[in-house]
Amino acid sequence: MPRGRSRCRVLDIAAAPIAEVSGTAARAGTTEEAARDGDIVVVAIPLRVSGAVPVEPLAGKTVIDTSNYYWQRDGHIPELDDESTTTSEWLQAHLPQSHVVKAFNHILAGELTTDGRPAGDPGRRGAVLAGDDEGAKAEVAKLIDRFGFDPVDIGPLAEGWRIQRDTPGFGARHTADQLRAEVAVAKRCRDM
């Protein structure tokens, strides 16, 4: 199927929220199927196993990183412990030819199908995205909108820390404007 069509494959994520929003345009698959067939691939696995994400089949593709770092689960990763990189930059280093976009990490999977609202609804929730490739971010912004959330672009992958765990906007049900305000005042743990 040509790039640009509404099709994505989901890598190791709960299939129900994706299918409810996209119908037959997306489905869960194995790691290999997602990498081979998806135009947009969602990586939703613990960071400790992210080295298993295939590199070559994802070259040139948009990869959504939904991860959050929990050293208790993932083991200590020095670059994340000292905050010299973000989870998405870490994944991008593993996938140098892919276009990694941080998104959906601050919304529980079940809320993807329960919290979405039509565009223009004053209570519509915002959803953050960050990435270094403008085309990939545009694709992900459209997907966020299809889920019923207002995309909030916070810039490059390096800014993805602003919506990681323990930041004001993480997990909160905020409108796009409220989320922008929370992201703007976020502080790294090392700066507290």
Short mmCIF file of C-alpha atoms in Angstrom, two decimals:
data_model
loop_
_atom_site.label_atom_id
_atom_site.label_comp_id
_atom_site.label_asym_id
_atom_site.label_seq_id
_atom_site.Cartn_x
_atom_site.Cartn_y
_atom_site.Cartn_z
CA MET A 1 0.00 0.00 0.00
CA PRO A 2 1.46 3.43 -0.91
CA ARG A 3 2.79 5.68 1.84
CA GLY A 4 0.28 8.26 3.00
CA ARG A 5 -2.65 5.90 3.11
CA SER A 6 -4.41 5.32 6.40
CA ARG A 7 -2.66 2.16 7.49
CA CYS A 8 -0.44 1.38 10.40
CA ARG A 9 0.69 -1.68 12.27
CA VAL A 10 0.95 -1.87 15.99
CA LEU A 11 4.00 -3.37 17.65
CA ASP A 12 3.22 -5.20 20.91
CA ILE A 13 0.39 -2.91 22.07
CA ALA A 14 -3.15 -3.67 23.19
CA ALA A 15 -5.08 -4.04 19.94
CA ALA A 16 -8.54 -3.02 21.16
CA PRO A 17 -7.97 0.76 21.40
CA ILE A 18 -6.32 0.83 17.98
CA ALA A 19 -9.01 -1.23 16.27
CA GLU A 20 -11.82 0.80 17.84
CA VAL A 21 -10.45 4.02 16.40
CA SER A 22 -9.09 2.81 13.09
CA GLY A 23 -11.30 -0.14 12.17
CA THR A 24 -9.41 -2.23 9.65
CA ALA A 25 -6.80 0.46 8.95
CA ALA A 26 -4.62 -0.82 11.80
CA ARG A 27 -4.13 -4.04 13.68
CA ALA A 28 -1.82 -5.58 16.22
CA GLY A 29 0.90 -7.77 14.86
CA THR A 30 4.14 -9.45 15.69
CA THR A 31 7.31 -7.42 15.85
CA GLU A 32 8.32 -8.63 12.41
CA GLU A 33 4.89 -7.96 10.85
CA ALA A 34 4.70 -4.46 12.29
CA ALA A 35 8.19 -3.60 11.11
CA ARG A 36 7.61 -5.03 7.64
CA ASP A 37 4.06 -3.86 6.94
CA GLY A 38 3.42 -0.71 8.95
CA ASP A 39 3.71 2.82 7.63
CA ILE A 40 3.43 3.99 11.23
CA VAL A 41 4.70 1.59 13.88
CA VAL A 42 3.91 1.99 17.58
CA VAL A 43 6.56 0.73 19.99
CA ALA A 44 4.98 0.06 23.38
CA ILE A 45 7.40 -2.20 25.20
CA PRO A 46 9.58 -1.87 28.29
CA LEU A 47 12.80 -0.02 27.49
CA ARG A 48 14.89 -2.92 28.74
CA VAL A 49 13.86 -4.92 25.64
CA SER A 50 13.90 -2.09 23.10
CA GLY A 51 17.12 -3.47 21.64
CA ALA A 52 14.94 -6.21 20.11
CA VAL A 53 13.11 -3.68 17.93
CA PRO A 54 14.22 -4.50 14.37
CA VAL A 55 16.30 -1.76 12.77
CA GLU A 56 16.41 -2.40 9.00
CA PRO A 57 12.68 -2.97 8.37
CA LEU A 58 11.87 0.31 10.15
CA ALA A 59 14.24 2.45 8.08
CA GLY A 60 12.36 5.44 6.68
CA LYS A 61 9.24 4.73 8.73
CA THR A 62 7.50 6.75 11.40
CA VAL A 63 7.91 5.06 14.77
CA ILE A 64 5.80 6.21 17.71
CA ASP A 65 7.55 5.80 21.05
CA THR A 66 5.07 5.41 23.91
CA SER A 67 7.66 4.39 26.49
CA ASN A 68 8.27 5.69 29.96
CA TYR A 69 11.40 4.90 31.93
CA TYR A 70 10.96 3.04 35.19
CA TRP A 71 14.36 1.91 36.46
CA GLN A 72 12.62 -0.57 38.75
CA ARG A 73 11.26 -2.38 35.67
CA ASP A 74 13.84 -1.49 33.04
CA GLY A 75 16.99 -1.66 35.13
CA HIS A 76 19.28 1.34 35.42
CA ILE A 77 20.11 2.98 32.11
CA PRO A 78 22.84 5.55 32.90
CA GLU A 79 21.90 8.00 30.11
CA LEU A 80 18.31 8.07 31.36
CA ASP A 81 19.26 8.12 35.04
CA ASP A 82 21.41 11.23 34.53
CA GLU A 83 18.86 12.72 32.09
CA SER A 84 21.47 13.28 29.39
CA THR A 85 18.98 11.79 26.90
CA THR A 86 15.28 11.04 26.69
CA THR A 87 13.62 7.68 26.11
CA SER A 88 12.76 8.70 22.57
CA GLU A 89 16.27 9.90 21.78
CA TRP A 90 17.52 6.57 23.14
CA LEU A 91 15.16 4.71 20.78
CA GLN A 92 16.11 7.05 17.91
CA ALA A 93 19.78 6.14 18.46
CA HIS A 94 18.79 2.48 18.07
CA LEU A 95 16.74 3.31 14.93
CA PRO A 96 18.92 5.90 13.17
CA GLN A 97 17.10 5.67 9.82
CA SER A 98 13.59 5.84 11.34
CA HIS A 99 11.57 8.92 12.29
CA VAL A 100 10.83 8.51 16.00
CA VAL A 101 8.01 10.58 17.49
CA LYS A 102 7.20 10.60 21.21
CA ALA A 103 3.43 10.32 21.68
CA PHE A 104 0.71 8.61 23.73
CA ASN A 105 3.06 7.94 26.66
CA HIS A 106 1.05 10.11 29.04
CA ILE A 107 -2.40 8.68 28.27
CA LEU A 108 -3.47 5.30 29.60
CA ALA A 109 -4.32 2.83 26.81
CA GLY A 110 -7.92 2.50 27.99
CA GLU A 111 -8.39 6.27 27.90
CA LEU A 112 -7.58 6.34 24.18
CA THR A 113 -11.09 5.04 23.50
CA THR A 114 -12.94 6.69 26.39
CA ASP A 115 -11.53 10.22 26.50
CA GLY A 116 -11.56 11.18 22.83
CA ARG A 117 -13.95 13.97 21.81
CA PRO A 118 -14.87 15.67 18.54
CA ALA A 119 -12.72 18.54 17.28
CA GLY A 120 -13.90 21.83 18.71
CA ASP A 121 -15.29 20.32 21.93
CA PRO A 122 -14.19 22.72 24.70
CA GLY A 123 -13.25 19.80 26.96
CA ARG A 124 -11.21 17.96 24.34
CA ARG A 125 -8.05 16.60 25.89
CA GLY A 126 -4.61 17.47 24.57
CA ALA A 127 -1.99 14.88 23.63
CA VAL A 128 1.69 15.76 23.41
CA LEU A 129 4.02 14.79 20.60
CA ALA A 130 7.70 15.52 20.06
CA GLY A 131 9.98 14.63 17.19
CA ASP A 132 12.77 15.75 14.92
CA ASP A 133 11.06 15.04 11.58
CA GLU A 134 8.24 17.44 10.68
CA GLY A 135 6.59 15.00 8.24
CA ALA A 136 6.51 12.23 10.84
CA LYS A 137 5.10 14.63 13.43
CA ALA A 138 2.35 15.65 10.99
CA GLU A 139 1.41 11.98 10.50
CA VAL A 140 1.28 11.41 14.25
CA ALA A 141 -0.70 14.61 14.82
CA LYS A 142 -3.36 13.31 12.40
CA LEU A 143 -3.47 10.03 14.29
CA ILE A 144 -3.84 11.86 17.62
CA ASP A 145 -6.72 13.85 16.12
CA ARG A 146 -8.39 10.63 14.92
CA PHE A 147 -8.26 9.36 18.48
CA GLY A 148 -10.18 12.48 19.52
CA PHE A 149 -7.39 14.49 21.12
CA ASP A 150 -5.83 17.85 20.23
CA PRO A 151 -2.18 17.44 19.19
CA VAL A 152 0.27 19.51 21.26
CA ASP A 153 3.63 19.68 19.47
CA ILE A 154 6.37 20.46 22.00
CA GLY A 155 9.22 20.44 19.51
CA PRO A 156 12.15 18.06 19.01
CA LEU A 157 12.72 14.69 20.69
CA ALA A 158 15.06 16.38 23.16
CA GLU A 159 12.00 18.12 24.66
CA GLY A 160 10.15 14.83 25.23
CA TRP A 161 11.27 14.80 28.87
CA ARG A 162 8.62 17.47 29.49
CA ILE A 163 5.88 14.82 29.35
CA GLN A 164 7.66 11.89 30.98
CA ARG A 165 6.58 10.51 34.36
CA ASP A 166 6.75 12.83 37.35
CA THR A 167 6.09 15.94 35.24
CA PRO A 168 2.96 18.09 35.73
CA GLY A 169 1.24 17.11 32.47
CA PHE A 170 1.88 13.37 32.75
CA GLY A 171 -1.35 11.41 33.10
CA ALA A 172 -3.47 14.51 33.67
CA ARG A 173 -6.65 15.10 31.70
CA HIS A 174 -5.87 18.57 30.35
CA THR A 175 -7.09 20.48 27.35
CA ALA A 176 -4.41 21.42 24.83
CA ASP A 177 -3.99 24.89 26.37
CA GLN A 178 -3.74 23.48 29.90
CA LEU A 179 -1.26 20.86 28.72
CA ARG A 180 0.89 23.50 27.00
CA ALA A 181 1.03 25.42 30.29
CA GLU A 182 1.99 22.27 32.26
CA VAL A 183 4.67 21.31 29.74
CA ALA A 184 6.11 24.84 29.85
CA VAL A 185 6.72 24.66 33.62
CA ALA A 186 8.02 21.08 33.71
CA LYS A 187 11.38 20.59 35.40
CA ARG A 188 13.85 17.77 35.07
CA CYS A 189 14.50 15.84 38.27
CA ARG A 190 18.10 17.09 38.22
CA ASP A 191 16.82 20.69 38.27
CA MET A 192 14.64 20.27 41.34
#
